[in-house]
């Protein structure tokens, strides 16, 4: 997400705003324009108000758009957005961005709400030949895991840094990727998350011999 | 703080109307170390100010000097640290300022990006890098090219530009100040509309697919949109639009790149500033050799694009372009 606005906004009616974990929610509204999996929209609570950019987390063919977001304490947008409910109005930009999913084999690597574009790609039918490595602090941090487990079991790795549990790999994404026994295939690597996560993971992949031209990064500014 | 912020801050102190003008001259004139040094204010006014405010000036914690005369200063910023570089060169003396502790943008070639983002600088912390600089009186030019993306901290940057250029502030010509961005569009548009300072845009490849590999921001603000915004504005003859271009060996230094640069910049009155790459840890990129740089420069000039090559300064103290970092001093988030 970003503090950076773009373009004219369309008023949409909120259809849901569900808490997935403490301070993490998913807000939904009818799809106002077509989009491609991996694209972003800018959201505002009112025209002329501050905007934030978010990755779309729903599939290209779904009738609604879902946005996964962290509620930032003291923020100008998300504390208010977290209080919206069905029937309230939200302002949305046209979809944009080039962090796009493709059918070719790839590894999707995300941390926290950075899984959103990969959820969109998954729900758009692009999960064949993909591996998803998702990092989160807690057991509840693996948003949309029900979807991913249904079709990507064995190719869906949940790296949990602060808790243990069945099906969770104990540690951070970078620790998972640094294991010498892990063979990194010649595929594209899509990274999405905070600057720290993206930079650390990118450096690690490069150190392990992945050409930087095969690494695509989306940073949550 | 800006004049408006000062006036608002003084409300309720029962100071005479002219006091604001007196205070602002103390704030942005020759440095003083204490509010009690504002000797043309009454004792009562100084006491009232001291009860509520401090000057906010913080001396550099440390400095290093390069063999070429460049100095790199470490300044406190909230609970973090930032670096600023003072670069003397003949009659010119340039101060390279930081606007954030760390940076969110994660460009592949930049050391600052490797420390992640710890926080925005306040306007006071931006200005302090100038006000507390030992060579302050020698500074002729200011460039916002240090740590951080200036347009990701737009409000503080615009306020600092106001102080630098206002007659009541440091009264510097906007022609002496350059703000560099990787192309944060809405903020860049705001800057073009509301400031007369020069703009520098980090370009680094004229091909979107290549630029995306270097700069994740390309996914959000593609180069063609950045150039469209620049085309909308007539910078006039006084304002300079420049494009920063770091040359990477066998990546963005070919005749194909020259031709594409000429194509995409057609119709924009601008210049290109070629920068030598200073390798950073874990980078897969290598600098182009001097012969390639020279050929690239000549070819662009032949295409009618005024092109210069920036001299590398302060490389031995990690003060050159793309090398500033305070990762070792990171202690937590700072304010902003």
Coordinates of C-alpha atoms in Angstrom, one line a residue:
Chain A
X1 CA 0.0 0.0 0.0
X2 CA 1.1 3.5 -0.4
X3 CA 0.4 7.1 0.6
X4 CA 0.3 8.0 -3.1
X5 CA -2.8 8.8 -5.0
X6 CA -3.6 8.2 -8.7
X7 CA -6.3 9.2 -11.1
X8 CA -10.0 9.8 -10.8
X9 CA -12.0 7.8 -8.4
X10 CA -15.3 5.9 -8.7
X11 CA -17.7 5.6 -5.8
X12 CA -18.5 2.0 -4.9
X13 CA -20.6 0.4 -2.2
X14 CA -18.9 -1.7 0.4
X15 CA -20.3 -5.3 0.5
X16 CA -18.2 -6.6 3.4
X17 CA -15.3 -5.7 5.7
X18 CA -14.2 -8.7 7.6
X19 CA -11.4 -9.1 10.2
X20 CA -9.1 -12.0 9.3
X21 CA -6.6 -11.5 12.2
X22 CA -5.9 -8.7 14.7
X23 CA -5.5 -5.5 12.6
X24 CA -5.8 -7.3 9.3
X25 CA -9.0 -7.1 7.4
X26 CA -10.4 -7.7 3.9
X27 CA -12.9 -5.2 2.5
X28 CA -15.0 -6.0 -0.6
X29 CA -17.0 -4.0 -3.1
X30 CA -18.5 -4.7 -6.6
X31 CA -15.9 -4.9 -9.4
X32 CA -16.2 -1.5 -11.1
X33 CA -13.8 -2.2 -13.9
X34 CA -12.0 -5.2 -15.3
X35 CA -8.5 -5.8 -14.0
X36 CA -5.6 -8.2 -14.4
X37 CA -4.4 -10.4 -11.5
X38 CA -1.6 -8.6 -9.7
X39 CA -2.9 -5.1 -10.4
X40 CA -3.6 -2.5 -7.7
X41 CA -6.2 0.1 -7.0
X42 CA -6.1 3.3 -5.0
X43 CA -8.7 3.7 -2.2
X44 CA -10.0 6.8 -0.5
X45 CA -12.7 7.4 2.0
X46 CA -13.8 10.6 0.2
X47 CA -13.0 12.4 -3.0
X48 CA -9.9 14.6 -2.5
X49 CA -9.0 12.7 0.7
X50 CA -5.8 10.8 1.2
X51 CA -5.5 7.7 -0.9
X52 CA -3.7 4.4 -0.5
X53 CA -2.7 1.9 -3.1
X54 CA -3.5 -1.8 -2.5
X55 CA -3.1 -5.0 -4.5
X56 CA -6.4 -6.6 -5.5
X57 CA -6.8 -10.0 -3.8
X58 CA -9.7 -11.4 -5.8
X59 CA -9.8 -13.3 -9.1
X60 CA -10.1 -11.6 -12.4
X61 CA -13.5 -13.2 -13.1
X62 CA -15.1 -12.5 -9.8
X63 CA -17.9 -10.0 -9.5
X64 CA -16.4 -8.3 -6.5
X65 CA -13.0 -6.9 -5.7
X66 CA -11.4 -7.7 -2.3
X67 CA -8.6 -5.8 -0.7
X68 CA -6.5 -7.2 2.1
X69 CA -5.2 -4.5 4.4
X70 CA -3.3 -3.9 7.6
X71 CA -5.0 -1.4 10.0
X72 CA -2.3 1.1 10.8
X73 CA -2.6 2.7 14.2
X74 CA -2.6 6.4 13.7
X75 CA -3.0 6.1 9.9
X76 CA -5.1 8.6 7.9
X77 CA -7.1 5.9 6.0
X78 CA -7.1 2.4 7.4
X79 CA -8.4 3.1 10.9
X80 CA -11.4 4.7 9.3
X81 CA -11.7 2.1 6.6
X82 CA -11.8 -0.6 9.2
X83 CA -15.0 0.9 10.5
X84 CA -16.8 0.8 7.2
X85 CA -19.6 -1.7 6.8
X86 CA -21.9 -3.0 4.1
X87 CA -23.7 -0.2 2.4
X88 CA -21.0 2.5 3.1
X89 CA -19.3 4.2 0.2
X90 CA -15.6 3.9 -0.7
X91 CA -13.8 5.6 -3.6
X92 CA -11.7 3.5 -5.9
X93 CA -9.3 4.3 -8.8
X94 CA -9.0 2.4 -12.0
X95 CA -6.8 -0.8 -11.7
X96 CA -3.2 -0.3 -12.7
X97 CA 0.2 -1.8 -12.3
X98 CA 2.4 -4.3 -14.1
X99 CA 3.2 -6.9 -11.4
X100 CA 1.1 -9.4 -13.4
X101 CA 0.5 -13.1 -13.1
X102 CA 1.3 -15.3 -16.0
X103 CA 0.7 -19.0 -16.7
X104 CA 4.4 -19.8 -16.8
X105 CA 6.0 -21.7 -13.8
X106 CA 7.1 -19.3 -11.0
X107 CA 7.7 -19.1 -7.3
X108 CA 5.5 -16.6 -5.5
X109 CA 7.1 -15.3 -2.3
X110 CA 5.2 -13.1 0.0
X111 CA 5.2 -11.8 3.6
X112 CA 2.1 -10.7 5.5
X113 CA -0.6 -9.0 3.4
X114 CA 1.9 -9.2 0.5
X115 CA 0.1 -12.4 -0.4
X116 CA -2.8 -10.4 -1.9
X117 CA -1.6 -10.3 -5.6
X118 CA -0.8 -14.0 -5.4
X119 CA -4.3 -14.7 -4.1
X120 CA -5.6 -12.8 -7.1
X121 CA -3.4 -14.8 -9.5
X122 CA -4.4 -18.1 -7.8
X123 CA -8.1 -17.2 -8.0
X124 CA -7.6 -16.3 -11.6
X125 CA -6.5 -19.9 -12.4
X126 CA -2.8 -19.3 -12.5
X127 CA -1.7 -21.8 -9.8
X128 CA -0.4 -24.5 -12.1
X129 CA 3.4 -24.7 -11.9
X130 CA 3.5 -22.3 -9.1
X131 CA 5.0 -22.6 -5.6
X132 CA 3.8 -20.2 -2.9
X133 CA 6.1 -19.4 0.0
X134 CA 4.2 -17.2 2.5
X135 CA 5.8 -15.6 5.6
X136 CA 3.8 -14.6 8.6
X137 CA 4.3 -14.0 12.3
X138 CA 1.4 -16.0 13.7
X139 CA -0.8 -19.0 12.8
X140 CA -3.5 -16.5 11.8
X141 CA -1.2 -14.7 9.4
X142 CA -1.8 -17.1 6.5
X143 CA -4.6 -15.3 4.8
X144 CA -6.6 -17.3 2.1
X145 CA -4.8 -20.5 3.2
X146 CA -8.0 -22.5 2.6
X147 CA -7.9 -21.6 -1.0
X148 CA -4.2 -22.3 -1.4
X149 CA -4.3 -25.6 0.5
X150 CA -7.2 -26.8 -1.7
X151 CA -5.1 -26.8 -4.9
X152 CA -1.5 -26.2 -4.0
X153 CA -0.8 -28.6 -1.1
X154 CA 2.9 -29.5 -1.2
X155 CA 3.6 -26.3 -3.2
X156 CA 2.2 -24.0 -0.5
X157 CA 4.8 -23.3 2.3
X158 CA 3.8 -21.3 5.3
X159 CA 6.8 -19.9 7.1
X160 CA 5.8 -18.9 10.6
X161 CA 8.3 -16.9 12.6
X162 CA 6.7 -16.6 16.0
X163 CA 4.5 -19.7 16.5
X164 CA 4.6 -23.3 15.6
X165 CA 1.8 -25.5 14.4
X166 CA 0.8 -28.3 12.1
X167 CA 1.7 -27.6 8.5
X168 CA 3.8 -24.6 9.4
X169 CA 7.5 -24.3 8.7
X170 CA 9.2 -22.7 11.7
X171 CA 11.1 -19.5 10.7
X172 CA 11.2 -16.7 8.3
X173 CA 10.9 -16.9 4.6
X174 CA 14.6 -16.0 4.1
X175 CA 15.6 -18.8 6.5
X176 CA 13.5 -21.2 4.4
X177 CA 15.1 -20.1 1.2
X178 CA 18.6 -20.1 2.6
X179 CA 18.6 -23.8 3.3
X180 CA 21.4 -25.3 1.2
X181 CA 19.4 -28.4 0.4
X182 CA 16.7 -26.3 -1.2
X183 CA 17.2 -26.3 -5.0
X184 CA 16.1 -23.2 -6.7
X185 CA 14.6 -24.0 -10.1
X186 CA 15.1 -21.8 -13.2
X187 CA 11.8 -20.1 -12.9
X188 CA 10.7 -16.5 -12.3
X189 CA 10.5 -15.4 -8.7
X190 CA 7.8 -12.9 -7.7
X191 CA 8.3 -11.1 -4.4
X192 CA 5.8 -9.1 -2.6
X193 CA 5.9 -7.5 0.8
X194 CA 7.7 -4.8 2.8
X195 CA 10.9 -3.3 1.6
X196 CA 12.9 -5.2 4.2
X197 CA 11.4 -8.5 3.1
X198 CA 11.8 -7.9 -0.6
X199 CA 15.4 -6.6 -0.4
X200 CA 16.5 -9.4 1.9
X201 CA 14.9 -12.1 -0.2
X202 CA 16.2 -10.6 -3.5
X203 CA 19.7 -10.4 -2.1
X204 CA 19.5 -14.0 -0.9
X205 CA 18.2 -15.3 -4.2
X206 CA 20.9 -13.4 -6.1
X207 CA 23.6 -14.9 -3.7
X208 CA 22.2 -18.3 -4.4
X209 CA 22.7 -17.8 -8.2
X210 CA 19.3 -16.6 -9.4
X211 CA 19.8 -14.0 -12.1
X212 CA 18.3 -10.7 -11.1
X213 CA 16.4 -10.6 -14.4
X214 CA 14.3 -13.5 -13.2
X215 CA 13.2 -11.6 -10.0
X216 CA 10.2 -9.4 -10.0
X217 CA 9.4 -7.4 -6.9
X218 CA 6.4 -5.5 -5.7
X219 CA 7.1 -3.4 -2.6
X220 CA 4.3 -2.2 -0.3
X221 CA 5.4 1.4 -0.2
Chain B
X1 CA 9.1 25.3 10.5
X2 CA 7.4 27.5 7.9
X3 CA 6.3 31.0 8.6
X4 CA 2.7 29.9 8.8
X5 CA 3.6 27.1 11.2
X6 CA 5.5 29.6 13.3
X7 CA 2.6 32.1 13.4
X8 CA 0.3 29.2 14.5
X9 CA 2.8 28.1 17.1
X10 CA 3.1 31.6 18.6
X11 CA -0.7 31.9 19.1
X12 CA -1.6 32.2 22.7
X13 CA 1.8 33.5 23.8
X14 CA 0.7 37.1 23.9
X15 CA 3.7 38.3 21.9
X16 CA 3.6 41.6 20.0
X17 CA 2.7 41.3 16.3
X18 CA 6.2 42.0 15.1
X19 CA 7.8 39.3 17.2
X20 CA 7.1 36.6 14.6
X21 CA 9.3 38.5 12.1
X22 CA 12.0 38.9 14.7
X23 CA 11.9 35.2 15.6
X24 CA 12.0 34.0 12.0
X25 CA 15.2 36.1 11.4
X26 CA 16.8 34.4 14.4
X27 CA 15.7 31.0 13.2
X28 CA 17.1 31.3 9.7
X29 CA 19.8 33.8 10.1
X30 CA 23.3 33.1 11.5
X31 CA 23.0 30.1 13.9
X32 CA 22.2 30.7 17.5
X33 CA 22.4 28.0 20.2
X34 CA 19.7 29.1 22.5
X35 CA 16.4 31.0 22.5
X36 CA 18.0 33.5 25.0
X37 CA 20.3 34.5 22.2
X38 CA 17.3 36.3 20.5
X39 CA 18.4 39.5 22.0
X40 CA 15.9 41.8 20.4
X41 CA 13.1 40.0 22.0
X42 CA 12.0 41.0 25.5
X43 CA 13.1 38.8 28.4
X44 CA 9.5 37.9 29.0
X45 CA 9.0 36.8 25.3
X46 CA 12.2 34.7 25.5
X47 CA 11.0 33.1 28.7
X48 CA 7.6 32.3 27.1
X49 CA 9.3 30.8 24.1
X50 CA 11.8 28.8 26.1
X51 CA 8.9 27.3 28.2
X52 CA 7.4 25.8 25.0
X53 CA 10.1 25.4 22.4
X54 CA 13.6 24.4 21.7
X55 CA 15.6 25.4 18.6
X56 CA 15.7 21.9 17.2
X57 CA 19.3 22.2 16.0
X58 CA 21.4 19.1 16.4
X59 CA 25.1 19.0 15.6
X60 CA 26.4 16.2 13.5
X61 CA 27.4 13.2 15.5
X62 CA 30.3 12.2 13.3
X63 CA 32.0 13.0 10.0
X64 CA 34.3 11.5 7.5
X65 CA 36.4 13.3 5.0
X66 CA 37.3 12.0 1.6
X67 CA 40.6 12.5 -0.1
X68 CA 38.7 14.6 -2.7
X69 CA 37.5 17.0 0.0
X70 CA 33.9 15.6 0.3
X71 CA 32.7 15.3 3.8
X72 CA 30.0 12.9 5.0
X73 CA 28.1 13.9 8.1
X74 CA 26.0 11.7 10.4
X75 CA 23.0 13.5 11.9
X76 CA 20.6 12.4 14.5
X77 CA 17.0 11.9 13.4
X78 CA 14.4 10.8 15.9
X79 CA 15.7 7.4 17.1
X80 CA 17.6 6.9 13.8
X81 CA 20.4 8.5 11.9
X82 CA 20.8 10.0 8.5
X83 CA 23.8 11.0 6.4
X84 CA 24.4 14.1 4.4
X85 CA 27.2 14.8 2.0
X86 CA 29.0 18.1 1.5
X87 CA 30.7 18.3 -1.8
X88 CA 33.0 21.2 -2.6
X89 CA 34.0 21.7 -6.2
X90 CA 35.7 24.9 -7.3
X91 CA 33.3 27.8 -6.8
X92 CA 30.4 25.4 -6.1
X93 CA 29.7 23.7 -2.9
X94 CA 26.8 21.2 -2.9
X95 CA 25.0 19.8 0.1
X96 CA 23.3 16.4 -0.6
X97 CA 20.4 16.1 1.9
X98 CA 18.5 13.1 3.2
X99 CA 14.7 13.0 3.6
X100 CA 14.1 9.6 5.2
X101 CA 15.9 7.2 7.5
X102 CA 16.3 4.3 5.0
X103 CA 14.0 4.1 2.0
X104 CA 11.0 2.1 1.0
X105 CA 11.7 1.9 -2.7
X106 CA 14.2 -1.1 -2.8
X107 CA 16.1 -0.2 -5.9
X108 CA 18.5 -2.9 -6.8
X109 CA 21.6 -0.7 -7.1
X110 CA 21.1 1.4 -3.9
X111 CA 22.7 0.9 -0.5
X112 CA 20.1 3.0 1.3
X113 CA 17.4 0.6 0.1
X114 CA 19.2 -2.3 1.8
X115 CA 18.5 -0.9 5.2
X116 CA 14.8 -0.9 4.7
X117 CA 12.6 2.0 5.9
X118 CA 12.8 3.4 9.5
X119 CA 10.9 6.6 9.1
X120 CA 10.3 10.1 7.6
X121 CA 12.4 13.0 8.6
X122 CA 10.5 16.0 10.0
X123 CA 11.0 19.4 8.3
X124 CA 13.2 20.4 11.2
X125 CA 15.4 17.3 10.7
X126 CA 15.7 18.0 6.9
X127 CA 16.6 21.7 7.6
X128 CA 19.0 20.8 10.4
X129 CA 21.3 19.0 7.9
X130 CA 21.9 22.5 6.4
X131 CA 21.7 24.7 9.5
X132 CA 24.0 22.5 11.5
X133 CA 26.5 21.9 8.8
X134 CA 29.9 23.4 9.7
X135 CA 30.3 24.5 6.0
X136 CA 26.8 26.0 5.9
X137 CA 28.0 29.4 4.8
X138 CA 29.9 27.9 1.8
X139 CA 26.9 26.0 0.5
X140 CA 25.9 27.2 -3.0
X141 CA 23.6 24.3 -4.1
X142 CA 21.3 21.8 -2.4
X143 CA 20.3 18.5 -3.9
X144 CA 17.7 16.2 -2.3
X145 CA 19.6 13.1 -3.4
X146 CA 20.6 11.6 -0.1
X147 CA 18.9 8.9 1.8
X148 CA 15.2 8.3 1.1
X149 CA 12.7 9.2 -1.7
X150 CA 11.8 12.8 -1.2
X151 CA 8.4 12.5 -2.7
X152 CA 7.5 9.7 -0.3
X153 CA 7.9 12.4 2.4
X154 CA 6.2 15.2 0.4
X155 CA 4.8 17.4 3.1
X156 CA 8.1 17.8 5.0
X157 CA 10.1 18.2 1.7
X158 CA 7.8 20.9 0.4
X159 CA 7.9 22.8 3.8
X160 CA 11.7 22.6 3.7
X161 CA 11.8 23.9 0.2
X162 CA 9.6 26.8 1.3
X163 CA 12.1 27.6 4.1
X164 CA 15.1 27.3 1.8
X165 CA 13.6 29.7 -0.8
X166 CA 11.4 32.1 1.1
X167 CA 12.7 35.7 1.6
X168 CA 12.0 35.2 5.4
X169 CA 13.8 31.9 5.3
X170 CA 17.2 31.2 3.8
X171 CA 16.3 33.1 0.6
X172 CA 18.1 30.7 -1.7
X173 CA 17.3 30.7 -5.4
X174 CA 15.1 27.8 -6.4
X175 CA 17.6 27.4 -9.3
X176 CA 20.1 26.3 -6.7
X177 CA 18.0 23.4 -5.4
X178 CA 17.3 20.1 -7.1
X179 CA 14.9 17.5 -5.9
X180 CA 15.5 13.9 -7.1
X181 CA 12.8 11.3 -7.4
X182 CA 12.2 7.9 -8.8
X183 CA 8.9 9.1 -10.1
X184 CA 6.3 9.1 -7.4
X185 CA 3.6 10.6 -9.7
X186 CA 1.0 12.4 -7.6
X187 CA 3.7 13.9 -5.4
X188 CA 5.8 14.8 -8.5
X189 CA 2.9 16.6 -10.0
X190 CA 2.3 18.5 -6.8
X191 CA 6.0 19.5 -6.7
X192 CA 5.9 20.7 -10.3
X193 CA 2.9 22.8 -9.6
X194 CA 3.9 24.3 -6.3
X195 CA 7.7 24.6 -6.5
X196 CA 10.2 26.3 -8.8
X197 CA 13.1 24.1 -7.9
X198 CA 14.8 21.8 -10.4
X199 CA 13.6 18.2 -10.8
X200 CA 15.8 15.2 -11.4
X201 CA 14.2 11.8 -12.2
X202 CA 16.0 8.5 -11.8
X203 CA 15.6 6.8 -15.2
X204 CA 18.3 4.1 -15.5
X205 CA 16.7 2.3 -18.4
X206 CA 14.4 3.6 -21.2
X207 CA 12.9 0.1 -21.5
X208 CA 10.1 -0.6 -19.0
X209 CA 10.9 -4.3 -18.6
X210 CA 14.5 -3.5 -17.7
X211 CA 13.6 -0.6 -15.5
X212 CA 11.2 -2.9 -13.6
X213 CA 14.1 -5.2 -12.8
X214 CA 16.1 -2.3 -11.3
X215 CA 13.3 -0.4 -9.6
X216 CA 10.1 -2.0 -8.2
X217 CA 8.4 1.4 -8.4
X218 CA 8.1 0.8 -12.1
X219 CA 5.2 -1.6 -11.4
X220 CA 3.2 1.2 -9.8
X221 CA 4.3 4.3 -11.6
X222 CA 5.5 3.3 -15.1
X223 CA 8.0 5.5 -16.9
X224 CA 5.7 6.4 -19.7
X225 CA 3.3 7.9 -17.1
X226 CA 6.1 9.8 -15.5
X227 CA 7.2 11.2 -18.8
X228 CA 3.6 12.1 -19.7
X229 CA 3.3 14.2 -16.5
X230 CA 6.6 15.9 -17.3
X231 CA 5.4 16.7 -20.8
X232 CA 2.3 18.5 -19.4
X233 CA 4.5 21.0 -17.6
X234 CA 6.4 23.7 -19.3
X235 CA 9.5 24.1 -17.1
X236 CA 10.4 27.4 -18.8
X237 CA 14.0 28.3 -19.4
X238 CA 14.9 28.7 -15.8
X239 CA 13.8 25.4 -14.4
X240 CA 15.8 22.3 -15.2
X241 CA 14.4 18.8 -15.7
X242 CA 17.1 16.2 -15.7
X243 CA 17.2 12.5 -15.9
X244 CA 19.7 10.5 -13.8
X245 CA 21.1 7.5 -15.6
X246 CA 23.5 5.0 -13.8
X247 CA 25.4 3.0 -16.4
X248 CA 25.5 -0.7 -15.8
X249 CA 27.8 -2.9 -17.9
X250 CA 26.1 -4.9 -20.6
X251 CA 22.7 -4.0 -19.1
X252 CA 21.7 -0.4 -20.1
X253 CA 24.8 0.9 -21.8
X254 CA 24.3 0.0 -25.5
X255 CA 23.5 1.9 -28.7
X256 CA 20.0 0.4 -28.4
X257 CA 19.6 2.3 -25.2
X258 CA 20.8 5.5 -26.7
X259 CA 18.3 5.3 -29.5
X260 CA 15.4 4.5 -27.1
X261 CA 16.4 7.3 -24.8
X262 CA 16.3 9.7 -27.7
X263 CA 12.9 8.3 -28.7
X264 CA 11.2 8.5 -25.3
X265 CA 12.7 11.9 -24.3
X266 CA 11.8 13.5 -27.7
X267 CA 10.1 16.8 -27.1
X268 CA 11.1 17.2 -23.4
X269 CA 13.6 20.0 -22.8
X270 CA 15.9 18.1 -20.5
X271 CA 19.4 16.9 -19.9
X272 CA 20.8 13.5 -18.9
X273 CA 23.2 13.1 -16.1
X274 CA 25.3 9.9 -16.5
X275 CA 26.4 8.4 -13.2
X276 CA 29.1 5.9 -12.6
X277 CA 27.9 2.9 -10.6
X278 CA 29.5 2.2 -7.3
X279 CA 29.0 -1.5 -6.5
X280 CA 27.3 -2.4 -3.3
X281 CA 27.3 -5.8 -1.4
X282 CA 25.3 -8.6 -3.1
X283 CA 24.7 -6.6 -6.3
X284 CA 24.7 -8.5 -9.5
X285 CA 25.4 -5.2 -11.4
X286 CA 28.7 -3.9 -12.6
X287 CA 29.8 -0.5 -13.6
X288 CA 30.3 0.3 -17.3
X289 CA 33.9 1.1 -18.2
X290 CA 35.0 4.7 -18.9
X291 CA 35.2 4.1 -22.6
X292 CA 31.6 2.9 -22.8
X293 CA 30.5 5.9 -20.6
X294 CA 32.3 8.3 -22.9
X295 CA 30.8 6.7 -26.0
X296 CA 27.3 6.8 -24.5
X297 CA 27.7 10.4 -23.6
X298 CA 28.9 11.4 -27.0
X299 CA 26.1 9.4 -28.7
X300 CA 23.4 11.1 -26.6
X301 CA 24.8 14.5 -27.3
X302 CA 24.8 13.7 -31.0
X303 CA 21.1 12.9 -30.7
X304 CA 20.6 16.4 -29.4
X305 CA 20.1 15.5 -25.7
X306 CA 22.4 17.5 -23.5
X307 CA 24.3 14.9 -21.5
X308 CA 26.9 15.2 -18.8
X309 CA 28.7 12.7 -16.6
X310 CA 28.6 13.3 -12.9
X311 CA 32.0 13.1 -11.2
X312 CA 32.2 10.5 -8.5
X313 CA 32.9 12.2 -5.2
X314 CA 33.5 10.8 -1.8
X315 CA 33.6 7.2 -2.9
X316 CA 36.3 6.3 -0.4
X317 CA 34.1 7.3 2.5
X318 CA 30.9 5.8 1.0
X319 CA 29.5 9.2 0.3
X320 CA 29.0 8.8 -3.4
X321 CA 25.8 8.3 -5.2
X322 CA 23.8 5.3 -4.0
X323 CA 26.2 4.5 -1.1
X324 CA 24.6 6.4 1.8
X325 CA 23.4 4.1 4.6
X326 CA 22.9 4.2 8.3
X327 CA 22.0 0.5 8.6
X328 CA 24.5 0.0 11.4
X329 CA 23.0 2.8 13.4
X330 CA 19.3 1.8 13.1
X331 CA 17.7 1.8 16.5
X332 CA 14.1 1.8 15.6
X333 CA 11.4 3.8 13.9
X334 CA 11.6 7.6 13.9
X335 CA 8.9 10.2 13.9
X336 CA 7.1 11.5 10.8

